[in-house]
Amino acid sequence: MTENGDETPLVQLENVNKHFGALHVLKDIDLTVSRGEVLVVIGPSGGGKSTLCRAINRLESIDSGQIVFDGRPLPAEGKALAQLRSEVGMVFQSFNLFAHKTILQNVTLGPIKVRGTAKGQAETRAMELLERVGIAEQAQKYPAQLSGGQQQRVAIARALAMDPKMILFDEPTSALDPEMVQEVLDVMIGLARDGMTMMVVTHEMGFARRAANRVVFMADGQIVEEDTPEEFFGSPKTDRAKDFLSKILSH
């Protein structure tokens, strides 16, 4: 192991299974995410992608198997779980901002409440992050006054404010109007370039090609194929992946 411990994966899933009633949504999933890696998860709807993403910060419990984050098995509850959630940022499809708080308050809330950061310090950092995602001038507005693309960029700034070891993105652009998608993807591409560990569930194949170190293709609760973007999009190995790509890339 190197001095900074980079050889161990940040996330390790071993034989993970999850059911919703009779539906087997995650089937014997084995997956690792390396530090600094951008892993993009694609596949047909209902294939288990979002459940996989949400299992990593325990928003979904698992039935069997093990998930290890930064060398520790995921805690089930309590303080240890709160600690884990502060280390794994999450950006949702539907933004999940607090409607009655300003943009600045949305971004400072976690650091002040969870990390005990002083208000002034949290606000200075929040403004830097809002600048980074291109919406510093909106700091005093409320979420409803912003476009969907701006709200999602606030959500990314909010995740970054906790200084996480990793950010999970669960279809971050699927609720956006088409003209707003790129402004959010551009922020994510910037994060990828800066070395943020990211797991991104998305239908945006252009982003997968540009930003991913590895593409994981999921269908029917299983990882069917994983490869570099060049290999996956250029010469998929499985019929299931070929079929999926022929349907989406022909439009």
Tab-separated table of C-alpha atoms in Angstrom:
chain	number	residue	atom	x	y	z
A	1	MET	CA	0.000	0.000	0.000
A	2	THR	CA	1.257	3.496	-0.801
A	3	GLU	CA	1.841	6.023	1.941
A	4	ASN	CA	-1.430	7.810	1.284
A	5	GLY	CA	-3.295	4.513	1.161
A	6	ASP	CA	-4.420	4.943	-2.438
A	7	GLU	CA	-4.086	1.284	-3.308
A	8	THR	CA	-7.194	0.210	-1.410
A	9	PRO	CA	-10.429	0.924	-3.272
A	10	LEU	CA	-12.576	3.674	-1.762
A	11	VAL	CA	-15.687	1.528	-2.212
A	12	GLN	CA	-15.928	-2.232	-2.340
A	13	LEU	CA	-19.140	-4.172	-2.883
A	14	GLU	CA	-18.998	-7.914	-2.368
A	15	ASN	CA	-21.822	-10.229	-3.294
A	16	VAL	CA	-24.477	-7.574	-2.612
A	17	ASN	CA	-28.130	-8.593	-2.914
A	18	LYS	CA	-31.279	-6.520	-2.516
A	19	HIS	CA	-34.966	-7.373	-2.940
A	20	PHE	CA	-38.038	-5.176	-3.076
A	21	GLY	CA	-40.629	-7.774	-2.198
A	22	ALA	CA	-40.392	-10.485	-4.868
A	23	LEU	CA	-38.281	-8.280	-7.116
A	24	HIS	CA	-34.557	-9.081	-6.985
A	25	VAL	CA	-33.091	-5.664	-7.814
A	26	LEU	CA	-29.407	-6.292	-7.025
A	27	LYS	CA	-28.066	-9.744	-7.807
A	28	ASP	CA	-24.666	-10.731	-6.402
A	29	ILE	CA	-23.054	-7.391	-7.186
A	30	ASP	CA	-19.252	-7.249	-6.994
A	31	LEU	CA	-17.811	-3.823	-7.705
A	32	THR	CA	-14.970	-1.573	-6.609
A	33	VAL	CA	-14.529	2.161	-7.032
A	34	SER	CA	-10.970	3.446	-6.868
A	35	ARG	CA	-9.961	6.779	-5.344
A	36	GLY	CA	-10.244	9.523	-7.926
A	37	GLU	CA	-12.177	7.313	-10.326
A	38	VAL	CA	-15.241	8.441	-12.263
A	39	LEU	CA	-17.497	5.432	-12.608
A	40	VAL	CA	-20.541	5.842	-14.830
A	41	VAL	CA	-23.412	3.371	-14.444
A	42	ILE	CA	-25.701	2.994	-17.441
A	43	GLY	CA	-28.397	0.592	-18.560
A	44	PRO	CA	-32.136	0.232	-19.098
A	45	SER	CA	-34.591	1.643	-16.566
A	46	GLY	CA	-35.409	-0.731	-13.730
A	47	GLY	CA	-32.019	-2.430	-14.009
A	48	GLY	CA	-30.972	-1.581	-10.439
A	49	LYS	CA	-28.716	1.405	-11.153
A	50	SER	CA	-30.289	3.867	-8.708
A	51	THR	CA	-30.632	1.205	-6.013
A	52	LEU	CA	-26.928	0.417	-6.370
A	53	CYS	CA	-26.075	4.090	-6.023
A	54	ARG	CA	-28.316	4.575	-2.980
A	55	ALA	CA	-26.964	1.455	-1.262
A	56	ILE	CA	-23.496	3.005	-1.073
A	57	ASN	CA	-24.581	5.652	1.430
A	58	ARG	CA	-27.185	3.409	3.025
A	59	LEU	CA	-30.236	5.232	1.663
A	60	GLU	CA	-31.185	1.684	0.690
A	61	SER	CA	-30.340	-1.195	2.993
A	62	ILE	CA	-29.061	-4.434	1.476
A	63	ASP	CA	-30.239	-7.970	2.196
A	64	SER	CA	-26.881	-9.723	2.011
A	65	GLY	CA	-23.275	-9.178	1.064
A	66	GLN	CA	-21.021	-6.386	2.212
A	67	ILE	CA	-20.234	-2.808	1.269
A	68	VAL	CA	-16.955	-1.367	2.532
A	69	PHE	CA	-16.300	2.370	2.329
A	70	ASP	CA	-12.777	3.682	2.896
A	71	GLY	CA	-11.773	0.491	4.665
A	72	ARG	CA	-14.835	0.255	6.941
A	73	PRO	CA	-17.999	-1.807	6.488
A	74	LEU	CA	-21.050	0.427	6.133
A	75	PRO	CA	-22.619	1.153	9.501
A	76	ALA	CA	-26.317	0.343	9.845
A	77	GLU	CA	-27.385	3.360	11.875
A	78	GLY	CA	-26.492	5.993	14.443
A	79	LYS	CA	-23.537	8.347	14.560
A	80	ALA	CA	-21.325	6.186	12.382
A	81	LEU	CA	-23.942	6.302	9.620
A	82	ALA	CA	-24.225	10.093	9.893
A	83	GLN	CA	-20.438	10.263	9.615
A	84	LEU	CA	-20.484	8.063	6.511
A	85	ARG	CA	-23.182	10.215	4.900
A	86	SER	CA	-21.089	13.309	5.499
A	87	GLU	CA	-18.216	11.644	3.616
A	88	VAL	CA	-20.352	10.523	0.678
A	89	GLY	CA	-22.093	13.405	-1.067
A	90	MET	CA	-25.289	12.726	-2.976
A	91	VAL	CA	-26.889	14.617	-5.822
A	92	PHE	CA	-30.433	13.505	-6.626
A	93	GLN	CA	-32.615	13.695	-9.696
A	94	SER	CA	-34.964	16.121	-7.948
A	95	PHE	CA	-32.419	18.517	-6.355
A	96	ASN	CA	-33.863	18.104	-2.801
A	97	LEU	CA	-33.069	21.682	-1.772
A	98	PHE	CA	-34.762	23.309	1.226
A	99	ALA	CA	-37.377	25.590	-0.354
A	100	HIS	CA	-37.582	27.999	2.597
A	101	LYS	CA	-33.836	28.566	2.818
A	102	THR	CA	-31.705	30.744	0.557
A	103	ILE	CA	-29.162	29.201	-1.789
A	104	LEU	CA	-26.384	30.254	0.600
A	105	GLN	CA	-28.218	28.716	3.583
A	106	ASN	CA	-28.776	25.482	1.649
A	107	VAL	CA	-25.033	25.167	1.064
A	108	THR	CA	-23.915	26.152	4.581
A	109	LEU	CA	-26.439	24.066	6.527
A	110	GLY	CA	-24.484	20.774	6.455
A	111	PRO	CA	-21.082	22.205	7.426
A	112	ILE	CA	-22.599	24.248	10.281
A	113	LYS	CA	-24.926	21.544	11.644
A	114	VAL	CA	-22.925	18.373	10.968
A	115	ARG	CA	-19.325	19.523	10.971
A	116	GLY	CA	-19.703	22.343	13.504
A	117	THR	CA	-18.087	24.845	11.119
A	118	ALA	CA	-18.350	28.497	12.174
A	119	LYS	CA	-21.026	30.362	10.214
A	120	GLY	CA	-18.647	32.921	8.698
A	121	GLN	CA	-16.223	30.247	7.590
A	122	ALA	CA	-19.031	28.121	6.144
A	123	GLU	CA	-20.359	31.120	4.209
A	124	THR	CA	-16.944	31.993	2.771
A	125	ARG	CA	-16.485	28.414	1.588
A	126	ALA	CA	-20.059	28.276	0.243
A	127	MET	CA	-19.481	31.403	-1.851
A	128	GLU	CA	-16.305	29.855	-3.293
A	129	LEU	CA	-18.268	26.750	-4.241
A	130	LEU	CA	-21.179	28.729	-5.712
A	131	GLU	CA	-18.594	30.631	-7.752
A	132	ARG	CA	-17.124	27.321	-8.885
A	133	VAL	CA	-20.500	26.075	-10.141
A	134	GLY	CA	-21.223	29.458	-11.716
A	135	ILE	CA	-24.066	30.813	-9.594
A	136	ALA	CA	-22.488	32.978	-6.875
A	137	GLU	CA	-24.750	35.878	-7.873
A	138	GLN	CA	-27.820	33.791	-6.903
A	139	ALA	CA	-26.701	33.258	-3.286
A	140	GLN	CA	-29.500	35.261	-1.653
A	141	LYS	CA	-32.303	33.842	-3.783
A	142	TYR	CA	-34.555	30.904	-2.934
A	143	PRO	CA	-34.609	27.646	-4.913
A	144	ALA	CA	-37.956	28.455	-6.585
A	145	GLN	CA	-36.383	31.569	-8.136
A	146	LEU	CA	-33.764	29.486	-9.956
A	147	SER	CA	-33.955	27.333	-13.063
A	148	GLY	CA	-33.692	23.561	-12.694
A	149	GLY	CA	-30.133	23.633	-13.990
A	150	GLN	CA	-29.174	26.291	-11.448
A	151	GLN	CA	-30.865	24.352	-8.631
A	152	GLN	CA	-28.931	21.219	-9.551
A	153	ARG	CA	-25.690	23.208	-9.516
A	154	VAL	CA	-26.615	24.402	-6.003
A	155	ALA	CA	-27.127	20.754	-5.047
A	156	ILE	CA	-23.626	19.961	-6.318
A	157	ALA	CA	-22.164	22.892	-4.352
A	158	ARG	CA	-24.027	21.645	-1.272
A	159	ALA	CA	-22.501	18.181	-1.677
A	160	LEU	CA	-19.033	19.697	-2.115
A	161	ALA	CA	-19.443	21.873	0.996
A	162	MET	CA	-19.103	18.771	3.165
A	163	ASP	CA	-15.709	18.069	1.597
A	164	PRO	CA	-16.762	14.497	0.771
A	165	LYS	CA	-14.473	11.653	-0.227
A	166	MET	CA	-16.916	10.730	-2.976
A	167	ILE	CA	-20.073	12.068	-4.627
A	168	LEU	CA	-22.909	9.863	-5.869
A	169	PHE	CA	-25.025	11.264	-8.690
A	170	ASP	CA	-28.391	9.571	-9.230
A	171	GLU	CA	-29.594	10.631	-12.691
A	172	PRO	CA	-28.706	14.271	-11.988
A	173	THR	CA	-29.941	15.599	-15.326
A	174	SER	CA	-33.031	13.510	-16.017
A	175	ALA	CA	-35.466	16.038	-14.479
A	176	LEU	CA	-33.961	18.952	-16.409
A	177	ASP	CA	-35.093	20.615	-19.607
A	178	PRO	CA	-32.716	19.648	-22.428
A	179	GLU	CA	-31.095	23.086	-22.668
A	180	MET	CA	-30.082	22.928	-18.995
A	181	VAL	CA	-28.461	19.506	-19.098
A	182	GLN	CA	-25.097	20.661	-20.418
A	183	GLU	CA	-24.545	23.328	-17.752
A	184	VAL	CA	-24.806	20.638	-15.066
A	185	LEU	CA	-22.676	18.130	-16.982
A	186	ASP	CA	-20.000	20.802	-17.470
A	187	VAL	CA	-19.746	21.245	-13.687
A	188	MET	CA	-19.492	17.469	-13.275
A	189	ILE	CA	-16.795	17.223	-15.957
A	190	GLY	CA	-14.861	19.905	-14.051
A	191	LEU	CA	-15.128	17.873	-10.837
A	192	ALA	CA	-13.945	14.764	-12.668
A	193	ARG	CA	-10.915	16.661	-13.959
A	194	ASP	CA	-10.156	17.844	-10.428
A	195	GLY	CA	-9.949	14.220	-9.269
A	196	MET	CA	-13.213	13.883	-7.327
A	197	THR	CA	-14.259	10.254	-6.869
A	198	MET	CA	-17.674	10.009	-8.521
A	199	MET	CA	-20.276	7.393	-9.247
A	200	VAL	CA	-22.775	8.647	-11.782
A	201	VAL	CA	-26.009	6.945	-12.793
A	202	THR	CA	-26.989	8.628	-16.047
A	203	HIS	CA	-28.576	8.332	-19.479
A	204	GLU	CA	-26.127	10.897	-20.871
A	205	MET	CA	-23.844	8.821	-23.082
A	206	GLY	CA	-21.800	11.854	-24.126
A	207	PHE	CA	-20.857	12.431	-20.491
A	208	ALA	CA	-20.002	8.740	-20.080
A	209	ARG	CA	-17.680	8.927	-23.097
A	210	ARG	CA	-15.997	12.146	-21.999
A	211	ALA	CA	-15.687	11.882	-18.242
A	212	ALA	CA	-15.789	8.227	-17.218
A	213	ASN	CA	-12.731	6.169	-16.371
A	214	ARG	CA	-14.981	3.129	-16.420
A	215	VAL	CA	-18.473	2.360	-17.628
A	216	VAL	CA	-20.583	-0.208	-15.792
A	217	PHE	CA	-23.539	-1.563	-17.735
A	218	MET	CA	-26.366	-2.894	-15.561
A	219	ALA	CA	-29.476	-4.773	-16.605
A	220	ASP	CA	-31.932	-6.929	-14.666
A	221	GLY	CA	-30.136	-6.294	-11.378
A	222	GLN	CA	-26.762	-7.506	-12.603
A	223	ILE	CA	-23.539	-5.969	-13.821
A	224	VAL	CA	-23.504	-7.301	-17.360
A	225	GLU	CA	-20.337	-5.623	-18.547
A	226	GLU	CA	-17.732	-3.091	-17.373
A	227	ASP	CA	-14.981	-1.519	-19.411
A	228	THR	CA	-13.345	1.734	-20.437
A	229	PRO	CA	-15.659	4.082	-22.377
A	230	GLU	CA	-13.619	3.498	-25.549
A	231	GLU	CA	-14.012	-0.262	-25.315
A	232	PHE	CA	-17.603	-0.278	-24.134
A	233	PHE	CA	-18.963	2.122	-26.750
A	234	GLY	CA	-16.569	0.986	-29.472
A	235	SER	CA	-16.795	-2.777	-29.086
A	236	PRO	CA	-19.282	-3.998	-26.464
A	237	LYS	CA	-18.742	-7.656	-25.597
A	238	THR	CA	-22.239	-8.814	-24.608
A	239	ASP	CA	-25.392	-9.055	-26.709
A	240	ARG	CA	-27.321	-7.223	-23.983
A	241	ALA	CA	-24.978	-4.223	-24.198
A	242	LYS	CA	-24.925	-4.284	-28.012
A	243	ASP	CA	-28.723	-4.299	-28.049
A	244	PHE	CA	-28.919	-1.408	-25.546
A	245	LEU	CA	-26.379	0.700	-27.434
A	246	SER	CA	-27.977	0.060	-30.828
A	247	LYS	CA	-31.281	1.385	-29.455
A	248	ILE	CA	-29.932	4.533	-27.848
A	249	LEU	CA	-27.112	5.489	-30.205
A	250	SER	CA	-29.220	5.244	-33.355
A	251	HIS	CA	-31.422	8.181	-32.283
